[in-house]
mmCIF file of C-alpha atoms in Angstrom:
data_model
loop_
_atom_site.group_PDB
_atom_site.id
_atom_site.type_symbol
_atom_site.label_atom_id
_atom_site.label_comp_id
_atom_site.label_asym_id
_atom_site.label_seq_id
_atom_site.Cartn_x
_atom_site.Cartn_y
_atom_site.Cartn_z
ATOM 1 C CA MET V 1 -71.600 -121.235 -21.884
ATOM 2 C CA THR V 2 -70.657 -122.225 -18.390
ATOM 3 C CA LEU V 3 -67.536 -120.322 -16.711
ATOM 4 C CA CYS V 4 -65.113 -121.725 -14.458
ATOM 5 C CA ILE V 5 -66.692 -119.660 -11.644
ATOM 6 C CA ALA V 6 -69.862 -118.178 -10.263
ATOM 7 C CA LEU V 7 -70.686 -114.941 -8.174
ATOM 8 C CA GLU V 8 -71.170 -117.744 -5.286
ATOM 9 C CA ASP V 9 -67.651 -118.758 -5.256
ATOM 10 C CA VAL V 10 -66.340 -115.529 -5.504
ATOM 11 C CA ARG V 11 -68.108 -114.624 -2.305
ATOM 12 C CA ALA V 12 -67.212 -117.684 -0.770
ATOM 13 C CA ALA V 13 -63.385 -116.907 -1.309
ATOM 14 C CA GLN V 14 -64.592 -113.307 0.412
ATOM 15 C CA LYS V 15 -65.761 -115.054 3.680
ATOM 16 C CA ARG V 16 -62.989 -117.297 3.568
ATOM 17 C CA ILE V 17 -60.136 -115.221 3.377
ATOM 18 C CA ALA V 18 -61.475 -111.632 4.457
ATOM 19 C CA ASP V 19 -59.688 -112.078 8.288
ATOM 20 C CA GLN V 20 -56.459 -112.846 7.349
ATOM 21 C CA LEU V 21 -55.564 -109.740 4.403
ATOM 22 C CA SER V 22 -56.414 -106.469 4.023
ATOM 23 C CA ASN V 23 -59.883 -104.767 2.622
ATOM 24 C CA THR V 24 -57.479 -102.072 1.055
ATOM 25 C CA PRO V 25 -58.481 -98.814 0.599
ATOM 26 C CA CYS V 26 -60.324 -97.845 -2.950
ATOM 27 C CA LEU V 27 -60.261 -94.293 -2.968
ATOM 28 C CA HIS V 28 -61.271 -91.195 -5.643
ATOM 29 C CA SER V 29 -57.765 -89.539 -7.286
ATOM 30 C CA ARG V 30 -58.834 -85.989 -7.202
ATOM 31 C CA THR V 31 -55.592 -84.919 -9.599
ATOM 32 C CA LEU V 32 -55.612 -87.953 -11.770
ATOM 33 C CA SER V 33 -59.402 -87.328 -12.352
ATOM 34 C CA GLN V 34 -58.656 -83.818 -13.104
ATOM 35 C CA LEU V 35 -56.043 -84.797 -15.556
ATOM 36 C CA THR V 36 -57.812 -87.462 -17.134
ATOM 37 C CA GLY V 37 -61.580 -85.955 -17.164
ATOM 38 C CA ALA V 38 -62.807 -88.967 -15.779
ATOM 39 C CA GLN V 39 -63.704 -90.007 -12.166
ATOM 40 C CA VAL V 40 -61.089 -92.275 -11.210
ATOM 41 C CA PHE V 41 -60.668 -94.782 -8.256
ATOM 42 C CA ILE V 42 -57.926 -96.689 -7.427
ATOM 43 C CA LYS V 43 -57.835 -99.934 -5.634
ATOM 44 C CA PHE V 44 -54.580 -100.119 -3.840
ATOM 45 C CA GLU V 45 -53.640 -103.661 -3.891
ATOM 46 C CA ASN V 46 -50.067 -102.448 -3.256
ATOM 47 C CA LEU V 47 -50.974 -102.013 0.579
ATOM 48 C CA GLN V 48 -51.538 -105.809 0.962
ATOM 49 C CA PHE V 49 -48.398 -107.162 3.155
ATOM 50 C CA THR V 50 -46.881 -108.866 0.432
ATOM 51 C CA ALA V 51 -47.479 -106.036 -1.963
ATOM 52 C CA SER V 52 -49.913 -107.233 -4.707
ATOM 53 C CA PHE V 53 -53.381 -108.214 -5.285
ATOM 54 C CA LYS V 54 -51.775 -112.052 -5.618
ATOM 55 C CA GLU V 55 -52.464 -112.913 -2.019
ATOM 56 C CA ARG V 56 -56.084 -113.610 -2.566
ATOM 57 C CA GLY V 57 -56.161 -116.398 -5.202
ATOM 58 C CA ALA V 58 -53.475 -117.961 -3.212
ATOM 59 C CA LEU V 59 -54.492 -117.770 0.332
ATOM 60 C CA ASN V 60 -58.187 -118.970 -1.176
ATOM 61 C CA ARG V 61 -56.487 -122.120 -2.933
ATOM 62 C CA LEU V 62 -53.859 -123.041 0.039
ATOM 63 C CA LEU V 63 -57.056 -122.578 2.456
ATOM 64 C CA GLN V 64 -58.645 -125.724 0.831
ATOM 65 C CA LEU V 65 -55.778 -127.821 0.698
ATOM 66 C CA THR V 66 -56.310 -131.336 2.515
ATOM 67 C CA GLU V 67 -54.548 -131.873 5.240
ATOM 68 C CA ALA V 68 -52.561 -134.744 3.361
ATOM 69 C CA GLU V 69 -51.633 -131.972 0.782
ATOM 70 C CA ARG V 70 -50.449 -129.492 3.523
ATOM 71 C CA ARG V 71 -48.361 -131.885 4.922
ATOM 72 C CA ARG V 72 -46.535 -132.798 1.494
ATOM 73 C CA GLY V 73 -46.254 -129.024 0.505
ATOM 74 C CA VAL V 74 -47.074 -127.084 -2.699
ATOM 75 C CA CYS V 75 -44.911 -125.831 -5.568
ATOM 76 C CA THR V 76 -45.369 -122.752 -8.068
ATOM 77 C CA MET V 77 -43.872 -121.170 -10.809
ATOM 78 C CA SER V 78 -43.763 -117.412 -10.637
ATOM 79 C CA ALA V 79 -42.288 -114.077 -12.101
ATOM 80 C CA GLY V 80 -42.623 -112.521 -8.371
ATOM 81 C CA ASN V 81 -45.827 -111.787 -6.660
ATOM 82 C CA HIS V 82 -47.441 -115.121 -6.669
ATOM 83 C CA GLY V 83 -44.111 -116.643 -5.362
ATOM 84 C CA GLN V 84 -44.854 -114.109 -2.839
ATOM 85 C CA ALA V 85 -47.781 -114.627 -2.067
ATOM 86 C CA VAL V 86 -47.634 -118.179 -2.031
ATOM 87 C CA ALA V 87 -44.391 -118.317 0.348
ATOM 88 C CA TYR V 88 -46.178 -116.208 2.728
ATOM 89 C CA HIS V 89 -49.432 -117.720 3.226
ATOM 90 C CA ALA V 90 -47.917 -121.068 3.081
ATOM 91 C CA HIS V 91 -45.507 -120.517 5.596
ATOM 92 C CA ARG V 92 -48.021 -118.589 7.629
ATOM 93 C CA LEU V 93 -50.301 -121.962 7.213
ATOM 94 C CA GLY V 94 -47.128 -124.142 8.691
ATOM 95 C CA ILE V 95 -47.315 -125.449 4.526
ATOM 96 C CA PRO V 96 -43.774 -126.224 3.678
ATOM 97 C CA ALA V 97 -43.649 -124.444 -0.324
ATOM 98 C CA THR V 98 -40.996 -124.544 -3.134
ATOM 99 C CA ILE V 99 -40.968 -121.445 -5.737
ATOM 100 C CA VAL V 100 -39.715 -121.918 -9.222
ATOM 101 C CA MET V 101 -38.724 -118.553 -10.456
ATOM 102 C CA PRO V 102 -37.067 -117.250 -13.727
ATOM 103 C CA ARG V 103 -33.304 -116.489 -13.330
ATOM 104 C CA HIS V 104 -34.042 -112.702 -14.123
ATOM 105 C CA THR V 105 -36.784 -111.957 -12.138
ATOM 106 C CA PRO V 106 -36.202 -108.793 -10.021
ATOM 107 C CA PHE V 107 -33.671 -109.355 -6.802
ATOM 108 C CA VAL V 108 -36.501 -107.787 -4.842
ATOM 109 C CA LYS V 109 -39.007 -109.914 -5.459
ATOM 110 C CA VAL V 110 -36.301 -113.132 -4.946
ATOM 111 C CA GLN V 111 -35.301 -111.798 -1.592
ATOM 112 C CA HIS V 112 -39.059 -111.078 -0.340
ATOM 113 C CA THR V 113 -39.797 -114.916 -1.606
ATOM 114 C CA ARG V 114 -36.867 -116.208 0.331
ATOM 115 C CA SER V 115 -37.761 -114.276 3.578
ATOM 116 C CA HIS V 116 -41.149 -115.535 3.747
ATOM 117 C CA GLY V 117 -39.428 -119.533 4.626
ATOM 118 C CA ALA V 118 -40.012 -120.508 0.763
ATOM 119 C CA THR V 119 -37.615 -122.631 -0.872
ATOM 120 C CA VAL V 120 -36.534 -121.031 -3.764
ATOM 121 C CA VAL V 121 -35.577 -122.424 -7.235
ATOM 122 C CA LEU V 122 -34.074 -120.134 -9.685
ATOM 123 C CA HIS V 123 -34.446 -121.779 -13.608
ATOM 124 C CA GLY V 124 -35.085 -120.681 -17.092
ATOM 125 C CA ASP V 125 -35.113 -117.323 -18.277
ATOM 126 C CA THR V 126 -38.887 -117.697 -19.001
ATOM 127 C CA LEU V 127 -41.940 -118.403 -16.939
ATOM 128 C CA VAL V 128 -42.212 -121.208 -19.647
ATOM 129 C CA GLU V 129 -39.324 -122.681 -18.097
ATOM 130 C CA ALA V 130 -39.957 -122.274 -14.885
ATOM 131 C CA PHE V 131 -43.190 -123.742 -15.325
ATOM 132 C CA GLU V 132 -41.675 -126.997 -17.109
ATOM 133 C CA HIS V 133 -39.171 -127.422 -14.097
ATOM 134 C CA SER V 134 -42.076 -126.596 -11.482
ATOM 135 C CA GLN V 135 -43.757 -129.901 -13.020
ATOM 136 C CA GLN V 136 -40.666 -131.977 -12.939
ATOM 137 C CA ILE V 137 -40.280 -131.166 -9.158
ATOM 138 C CA LEU V 138 -43.935 -131.766 -8.006
ATOM 139 C CA ALA V 139 -43.741 -135.528 -10.159
ATOM 140 C CA GLU V 140 -40.418 -136.027 -8.151
ATOM 141 C CA GLN V 141 -41.685 -134.893 -4.728
ATOM 142 C CA GLY V 142 -45.347 -135.489 -4.688
ATOM 143 C CA LEU V 143 -46.369 -131.869 -4.023
ATOM 144 C CA THR V 144 -49.582 -129.877 -5.012
ATOM 145 C CA PHE V 145 -48.935 -126.978 -8.118
ATOM 146 C CA ILE V 146 -50.522 -123.323 -7.227
ATOM 147 C CA HIS V 147 -51.171 -122.205 -10.655
ATOM 148 C CA PRO V 148 -50.781 -118.529 -10.527
ATOM 149 C CA TYR V 149 -53.904 -117.693 -12.577
ATOM 150 C CA ASP V 150 -55.790 -120.586 -14.445
ATOM 151 C CA ASP V 151 -57.305 -122.500 -11.481
ATOM 152 C CA PRO V 152 -60.577 -121.529 -10.112
ATOM 153 C CA ASP V 153 -59.950 -121.302 -6.822
ATOM 154 C CA VAL V 154 -57.600 -118.748 -7.423
ATOM 155 C CA ILE V 155 -59.606 -116.697 -9.930
ATOM 156 C CA ALA V 156 -62.276 -116.279 -7.297
ATOM 157 C CA GLY V 157 -59.680 -115.270 -5.257
ATOM 158 C CA GLN V 158 -58.566 -112.458 -7.515
ATOM 159 C CA GLY V 159 -62.274 -111.682 -7.883
ATOM 160 C CA THR V 160 -62.776 -110.393 -4.520
ATOM 161 C CA ILE V 161 -61.381 -107.438 -5.373
ATOM 162 C CA ALA V 162 -64.525 -106.597 -7.356
ATOM 163 C CA LEU V 163 -66.665 -106.978 -4.147
ATOM 164 C CA GLU V 164 -64.675 -104.999 -2.119
ATOM 165 C CA MET V 165 -64.555 -102.260 -5.344
ATOM 166 C CA LEU V 166 -68.379 -102.189 -6.137
ATOM 167 C CA ALA V 167 -68.869 -101.967 -2.315
ATOM 168 C CA SER V 168 -67.326 -98.492 -2.046
ATOM 169 C CA ALA V 169 -68.300 -97.574 -5.106
ATOM 170 C CA PRO V 170 -71.347 -98.978 -6.378
ATOM 171 C CA ASP V 171 -71.668 -96.827 -9.430
ATOM 172 C CA LEU V 172 -68.662 -97.201 -11.203
ATOM 173 C CA GLU V 173 -69.036 -97.334 -15.105
ATOM 174 C CA GLN V 174 -65.661 -99.161 -16.341
ATOM 175 C CA LEU V 175 -62.967 -101.471 -14.451
ATOM 176 C CA VAL V 176 -59.552 -100.951 -16.131
ATOM 177 C CA ILE V 177 -58.021 -104.444 -15.402
ATOM 178 C CA PRO V 178 -54.184 -105.336 -16.124
ATOM 179 C CA ILE V 179 -53.835 -108.835 -17.457
ATOM 180 C CA GLY V 180 -50.892 -111.462 -17.356
ATOM 181 C CA GLY V 181 -52.501 -115.019 -17.493
ATOM 182 C CA GLY V 182 -55.855 -113.634 -16.696
ATOM 183 C CA GLY V 183 -56.858 -114.494 -13.414
ATOM 184 C CA LEU V 184 -57.291 -110.836 -12.085
ATOM 185 C CA ILE V 185 -59.662 -110.447 -14.847
ATOM 186 C CA ALA V 186 -61.499 -113.502 -14.972
ATOM 187 C CA GLY V 187 -62.387 -112.969 -11.229
ATOM 188 C CA MET V 188 -63.061 -109.511 -11.341
ATOM 189 C CA ALA V 189 -65.313 -110.032 -14.717
ATOM 190 C CA VAL V 190 -67.446 -112.643 -12.916
ATOM 191 C CA ALA V 191 -68.019 -111.098 -9.920
ATOM 192 C CA ALA V 192 -68.471 -107.260 -11.389
ATOM 193 C CA LYS V 193 -70.781 -108.584 -13.986
ATOM 194 C CA ALA V 194 -72.773 -110.307 -11.454
ATOM 195 C CA ILE V 195 -73.447 -107.268 -9.881
ATOM 196 C CA SER V 196 -73.285 -104.786 -12.296
ATOM 197 C CA PRO V 197 -74.291 -106.210 -15.660
ATOM 198 C CA ASP V 198 -73.572 -102.828 -17.248
ATOM 199 C CA ILE V 199 -70.061 -102.436 -16.196
ATOM 200 C CA GLU V 200 -67.501 -102.124 -18.937
ATOM 201 C CA LEU V 201 -64.353 -104.556 -18.326
ATOM 202 C CA ILE V 202 -61.239 -103.322 -20.089
ATOM 203 C CA GLY V 203 -58.170 -105.443 -20.058
ATOM 204 C CA VAL V 204 -54.414 -103.770 -20.173
ATOM 205 C CA GLN V 205 -51.528 -105.720 -21.445
ATOM 206 C CA SER V 206 -47.994 -104.514 -22.511
ATOM 207 C CA THR V 207 -47.118 -104.289 -26.578
ATOM 208 C CA SER V 208 -44.651 -106.726 -25.775
ATOM 209 C CA TYR V 209 -46.798 -109.457 -24.271
ATOM 210 C CA PRO V 210 -50.104 -109.556 -25.753
ATOM 211 C CA SER V 211 -50.935 -113.052 -25.387
ATOM 212 C CA MET V 212 -54.684 -112.464 -24.512
ATOM 213 C CA PRO V 213 -55.872 -111.112 -27.560
ATOM 214 C CA ALA V 214 -53.666 -113.471 -29.484
ATOM 215 C CA ALA V 215 -55.458 -116.394 -27.379
ATOM 216 C CA LEU V 216 -58.668 -114.872 -28.426
ATOM 217 C CA SER V 217 -58.286 -114.567 -31.886
ATOM 218 C CA GLY V 218 -56.762 -118.251 -32.498
ATOM 219 C CA ALA V 219 -52.990 -116.973 -33.235
ATOM 220 C CA GLU V 220 -49.558 -117.475 -31.411
ATOM 221 C CA ALA V 221 -48.474 -113.919 -30.478
ATOM 222 C CA LEU V 222 -45.440 -112.510 -30.682
ATOM 223 C CA CYS V 223 -44.272 -112.001 -27.105
ATOM 224 C CA GLN V 224 -40.407 -110.974 -26.319
ATOM 225 C CA GLY V 225 -38.346 -108.385 -24.975
ATOM 226 C CA ASN V 226 -37.389 -106.577 -22.336
ATOM 227 C CA THR V 227 -40.875 -105.138 -19.992
ATOM 228 C CA ILE V 228 -40.901 -103.011 -17.153
ATOM 229 C CA ALA V 229 -44.365 -104.749 -16.418
ATOM 230 C CA GLU V 230 -42.532 -108.165 -16.017
ATOM 231 C CA GLY V 231 -46.021 -109.054 -13.573
ATOM 232 C CA ILE V 232 -47.641 -109.121 -16.873
ATOM 233 C CA ALA V 233 -44.806 -110.708 -19.071
ATOM 234 C CA VAL V 234 -46.658 -113.648 -20.086
ATOM 235 C CA LYS V 235 -46.777 -115.708 -22.819
ATOM 236 C CA TRP V 236 -49.791 -118.300 -23.450
ATOM 237 C CA ALA V 237 -53.070 -116.760 -21.756
ATOM 238 C CA GLY V 238 -55.040 -119.312 -19.602
ATOM 239 C CA LEU V 239 -57.207 -121.557 -20.742
ATOM 240 C CA LEU V 240 -60.276 -121.372 -18.302
ATOM 241 C CA THR V 241 -59.191 -117.436 -17.837
ATOM 242 C CA ARG V 242 -59.765 -116.546 -21.707
ATOM 243 C CA GLU V 243 -63.096 -118.129 -21.843
ATOM 244 C CA VAL V 244 -64.226 -115.832 -19.009
ATOM 245 C CA VAL V 245 -62.110 -112.694 -20.726
ATOM 246 C CA ARG V 246 -64.122 -114.054 -24.265
ATOM 247 C CA ALA V 247 -67.715 -113.667 -22.621
ATOM 248 C CA LEU V 248 -67.413 -111.126 -20.275
ATOM 249 C CA VAL V 249 -64.499 -108.319 -21.004
ATOM 250 C CA ALA V 250 -65.318 -105.404 -23.448
ATOM 251 C CA ASP V 251 -61.878 -104.764 -25.034
ATOM 252 C CA ILE V 252 -58.270 -105.634 -24.457
ATOM 253 C CA VAL V 253 -56.006 -102.078 -24.703
ATOM 254 C CA LEU V 254 -52.174 -102.113 -25.354
ATOM 255 C CA VAL V 255 -49.849 -100.010 -23.783
ATOM 256 C CA ASN V 256 -45.920 -99.408 -24.584
ATOM 257 C CA GLU V 257 -43.124 -98.721 -22.141
ATOM 258 C CA SER V 258 -43.181 -95.087 -22.209
ATOM 259 C CA GLU V 259 -46.940 -95.028 -21.144
ATOM 260 C CA LEU V 260 -45.853 -97.939 -18.253
ATOM 261 C CA GLU V 261 -43.258 -95.483 -16.911
ATOM 262 C CA GLY V 262 -45.329 -92.459 -17.319
ATOM 263 C CA GLY V 263 -47.925 -94.305 -14.821
ATOM 264 C CA ILE V 264 -45.336 -95.418 -12.416
ATOM 265 C CA ALA V 265 -43.915 -92.211 -12.119
ATOM 266 C CA LEU V 266 -47.607 -90.440 -11.786
ATOM 267 C CA LEU V 267 -48.835 -92.620 -9.274
ATOM 268 C CA LEU V 268 -45.408 -91.375 -7.215
ATOM 269 C CA ASN V 269 -45.934 -88.153 -7.838
ATOM 270 C CA VAL V 270 -49.960 -87.828 -7.344
ATOM 271 C CA GLU V 271 -50.487 -90.591 -5.061
ATOM 272 C CA LYS V 272 -47.305 -90.598 -2.928
ATOM 273 C CA THR V 273 -47.141 -94.310 -3.708
ATOM 274 C CA VAL V 274 -44.876 -97.145 -5.289
ATOM 275 C CA ALA V 275 -46.419 -99.033 -8.415
ATOM 276 C CA GLU V 276 -44.375 -101.892 -10.449
ATOM 277 C CA GLY V 277 -44.639 -101.792 -13.757
ATOM 278 C CA ALA V 278 -47.860 -104.092 -14.170
ATOM 279 C CA GLY V 279 -49.347 -102.029 -11.381
ATOM 280 C CA ALA V 280 -49.364 -98.750 -13.217
ATOM 281 C CA ALA V 281 -50.721 -100.738 -16.478
ATOM 282 C CA SER V 282 -54.284 -99.812 -15.655
ATOM 283 C CA LEU V 283 -53.281 -95.898 -15.771
ATOM 284 C CA ALA V 284 -51.215 -96.257 -18.619
ATOM 285 C CA ALA V 285 -54.569 -97.122 -20.347
ATOM 286 C CA ILE V 286 -56.415 -94.203 -19.365
ATOM 287 C CA LEU V 287 -53.500 -91.788 -20.094
ATOM 288 C CA SER V 288 -53.272 -93.344 -23.856
ATOM 289 C CA GLN V 289 -56.902 -92.782 -24.514
ATOM 290 C CA PRO V 290 -58.485 -90.480 -22.365
ATOM 291 C CA GLU V 291 -61.304 -89.798 -24.513
ATOM 292 C CA ARG V 292 -62.476 -93.351 -23.864
ATOM 293 C CA TYR V 293 -62.633 -92.703 -20.309
ATOM 294 C CA ARG V 294 -63.709 -88.832 -20.070
ATOM 295 C CA GLY V 295 -66.955 -87.839 -18.136
ATOM 296 C CA ARG V 296 -67.283 -91.682 -16.366
ATOM 297 C CA LYS V 297 -66.773 -93.376 -13.180
ATOM 298 C CA VAL V 298 -63.535 -95.733 -13.624
ATOM 299 C CA GLY V 299 -61.953 -98.019 -11.469
ATOM 300 C CA LEU V 300 -58.252 -98.589 -11.696
ATOM 301 C CA ILE V 301 -56.280 -101.679 -10.011
ATOM 302 C CA LEU V 302 -53.103 -100.543 -8.527
ATOM 303 C CA SER V 303 -51.889 -104.386 -8.634
ATOM 304 C CA GLY V 304 -48.866 -104.181 -7.053
ATOM 305 C CA GLY V 305 -45.778 -102.466 -5.613
ATOM 306 C CA ASN V 306 -43.066 -104.577 -5.987
ATOM 307 C CA ILE V 307 -40.492 -102.919 -8.286
ATOM 308 C CA ASP V 308 -36.716 -102.632 -7.568
ATOM 309 C CA PRO V 309 -35.271 -100.013 -6.452
ATOM 310 C CA ARG V 310 -32.959 -99.014 -9.061
ATOM 311 C CA LEU V 311 -35.227 -99.331 -11.907
ATOM 312 C CA LEU V 312 -37.797 -96.674 -10.033
ATOM 313 C CA ALA V 313 -34.754 -94.656 -9.885
ATOM 314 C CA SER V 314 -33.945 -95.172 -13.511
ATOM 315 C CA VAL V 315 -38.116 -94.755 -14.547
ATOM 316 C CA ILE V 316 -37.722 -91.404 -12.133
ATOM 317 C CA MET V 317 -34.733 -90.003 -13.915
ATOM 318 C CA ARG V 318 -36.166 -91.122 -17.400
ATOM 319 C CA GLU V 319 -39.581 -89.545 -16.477
ATOM 320 C CA LEU V 320 -37.733 -85.723 -15.972
ATOM 321 C CA VAL V 321 -36.352 -86.151 -19.035
ATOM 322 C CA ARG V 322 -38.943 -86.561 -20.968
ATOM 323 C CA GLU V 323 -40.502 -83.453 -19.179
ATOM 324 C CA GLN V 324 -37.705 -81.732 -19.857
ATOM 325 C CA ARG V 325 -37.054 -80.964 -16.185
ATOM 326 C CA ILE V 326 -33.477 -82.263 -17.049
ATOM 327 C CA VAL V 327 -32.098 -81.008 -20.127
ATOM 328 C CA THR V 328 -28.625 -81.912 -21.796
ATOM 329 C CA LEU V 329 -26.757 -79.621 -24.307
ATOM 330 C CA ARG V 330 -24.318 -80.187 -26.862
ATOM 331 C CA ILE V 331 -22.086 -76.674 -27.377
ATOM 332 C CA PRO V 332 -19.114 -76.008 -29.077
ATOM 333 C CA ILE V 333 -16.693 -73.103 -27.130
ATOM 334 C CA ALA V 334 -13.487 -71.481 -27.765
ATOM 335 C CA ASP V 335 -11.114 -73.827 -25.628
ATOM 336 C CA GLN V 336 -9.744 -70.522 -23.722
ATOM 337 C CA PRO V 337 -10.192 -69.254 -20.389
ATOM 338 C CA GLY V 338 -13.791 -67.836 -19.339
ATOM 339 C CA ALA V 339 -15.747 -69.211 -22.102
ATOM 340 C CA LEU V 340 -17.120 -72.183 -19.399
ATOM 341 C CA SER V 341 -17.795 -69.476 -16.900
ATOM 342 C CA ARG V 342 -19.977 -66.881 -19.396
ATOM 343 C CA LEU V 343 -21.975 -70.457 -20.098
ATOM 344 C CA THR V 344 -22.759 -71.544 -16.749
ATOM 345 C CA HIS V 345 -23.471 -67.702 -15.603
ATOM 346 C CA VAL V 346 -25.937 -67.276 -18.247
ATOM 347 C CA ILE V 347 -27.625 -70.644 -17.405
ATOM 348 C CA GLY V 348 -27.795 -69.775 -13.519
ATOM 349 C CA GLU V 349 -29.192 -66.309 -14.352
ATOM 350 C CA GLN V 350 -32.138 -68.337 -15.876
ATOM 351 C CA GLY V 351 -32.774 -70.112 -13.188
ATOM 352 C CA GLY V 352 -31.240 -73.399 -14.385
ATOM 353 C CA ASN V 353 -29.409 -75.446 -11.829
ATOM 354 C CA ILE V 354 -26.076 -77.593 -14.120
ATOM 355 C CA LEU V 355 -26.085 -81.034 -12.591
ATOM 356 C CA ASP V 356 -23.137 -82.009 -14.564
ATOM 357 C CA VAL V 357 -20.424 -80.846 -17.538
ATOM 358 C CA PHE V 358 -18.676 -83.055 -19.582
ATOM 359 C CA HIS V 359 -15.569 -81.397 -21.269
ATOM 360 C CA ARG V 360 -14.521 -83.074 -24.287
ATOM 361 C CA ARG V 361 -11.641 -81.262 -25.973
ATOM 362 C CA LEU V 362 -10.727 -84.100 -28.974
ATOM 363 C CA SER V 363 -13.751 -84.090 -30.371
ATOM 364 C CA MET V 364 -12.585 -84.747 -34.375
ATOM 365 C CA ASN V 365 -15.149 -82.968 -35.091
ATOM 366 C CA VAL V 366 -14.569 -79.526 -34.264
ATOM 367 C CA PRO V 367 -11.132 -77.333 -33.997
ATOM 368 C CA ALA V 368 -8.297 -77.773 -32.270
ATOM 369 C CA LYS V 369 -8.738 -74.283 -30.769
ATOM 370 C CA SER V 370 -12.035 -75.403 -29.896
ATOM 371 C CA ALA V 371 -14.016 -77.970 -27.448
ATOM 372 C CA THR V 372 -17.785 -79.420 -27.304
ATOM 373 C CA LEU V 373 -19.344 -79.324 -23.980
ATOM 374 C CA GLU V 374 -22.015 -81.761 -22.663
ATOM 375 C CA LEU V 375 -23.810 -79.804 -19.780
ATOM 376 C CA SER V 376 -27.334 -81.346 -18.255
ATOM 377 C CA PHE V 377 -29.045 -78.850 -15.884
ATOM 378 C CA GLU V 378 -32.613 -79.143 -14.232
ATOM 379 C CA SER V 379 -35.331 -77.189 -15.172
ATOM 380 C CA ARG V 380 -39.024 -75.967 -13.495
ATOM 381 C CA ASP V 381 -40.489 -77.344 -16.777
ATOM 382 C CA ALA V 382 -40.610 -77.493 -20.380
ATOM 383 C CA GLY V 383 -41.851 -73.900 -20.851
ATOM 384 C CA HIS V 384 -38.858 -73.064 -18.621
ATOM 385 C CA ALA V 385 -35.955 -75.158 -20.200
ATOM 386 C CA ASP V 386 -37.066 -73.902 -23.486
ATOM 387 C CA THR V 387 -36.192 -70.239 -22.046
ATOM 388 C CA ILE V 388 -32.611 -71.278 -20.823
ATOM 389 C CA VAL V 389 -31.560 -72.821 -24.127
ATOM 390 C CA ALA V 390 -32.749 -69.295 -26.175
ATOM 391 C CA ALA V 391 -31.128 -67.467 -23.498
ATOM 392 C CA VAL V 392 -27.762 -69.602 -24.074
ATOM 393 C CA ARG V 393 -28.303 -69.037 -27.666
ATOM 394 C CA ALA V 394 -28.752 -64.932 -27.080
ATOM 395 C CA ALA V 395 -25.873 -65.325 -25.303
ATOM 396 C CA GLY V 396 -23.850 -66.597 -28.486
ATOM 397 C CA PHE V 397 -23.683 -69.938 -28.426
ATOM 398 C CA ASP V 398 -25.116 -72.710 -30.469
ATOM 399 C CA PRO V 399 -26.256 -75.456 -28.255
ATOM 400 C CA SER V 400 -28.073 -78.652 -29.868
ATOM 401 C CA VAL V 401 -30.773 -80.856 -27.175
ATOM 402 C CA VAL V 402 -29.459 -84.315 -26.834
ATOM 403 C CA ALA V 403 -32.345 -86.462 -27.629
ATOM 404 C CA ALA V 404 -33.366 -88.677 -24.755
#
């Protein structure tokens, strides 16, 4: 089968773009290796100027426009990262750019895209609706479309990541790569397999948007719902990319929202680096099936770090609840002086830090002379939390843990 690109296309892209963007670090993670049992290497594409790998493909495509196409300008649709990449490099190269984004694109991505000098049009609730509107703009203004993933030049640009990773860690045995439309995994697969034929490529999608497995089986995926990995929330896989995936990718695994959140939190806590949901998908896949990677050298792509600060804060707090470092108790107490003081004293003695207390006196499911407390406290870990709850119970209270 003839694929849309070959290794020489990726090497040509590397020469074309090398002096205009970062060769990001590919580093061994000692802590993640200990946690997973694999030898984990991370490619930090969140360190590109626009904080994602998308700069590679966008720049490779823009550099090959004719002079007439440059003067007229370009247009694309994007959930955020591709739009930022096109906007930044188009502005740098003096090319007018119009970016169509779904209305609910995270504000941080919209703001950054505008700051790079592009005209941003918010339209529709999905990428499909944004795409349709971008085609209307193309027709009206005679612009050139820069596809986010289903374009040979874009695919070749993304493939340069594999060249850099295998130059840094030539004996990698597996690459675990997030999939949206498939441009990243297609480009990396072509390059990696040409250089290291025995390397295993594994794609990752969210359970909410399993578009690539559906495309490979000829089915229509049920893609819906809110996902923290909006960067890979693509309903239809690329026509070019799916054929590369069919030929070269060993498997595609699906990860759920809690696994994605866990990946974001772990990268923040262990690597001290910010990942968006799609950027944490590779790590989430390893954490969900550690036995598959144990004892092997595995390359992960931290594909982007553009996450809304409020969402990141929510992820951090939710992870603390999952780890029982923040626990909420519901406790019936006598509505009389000293009862609350006695309870808080017990928690304090055990080293718990009380975060908030909500005192319900009007609950109909307790006697009129009683009240219900909802009390949240901070602990060191799950074992410490259990010790605190046991001490509260030993002091004569009847606490129940409020489920996360």
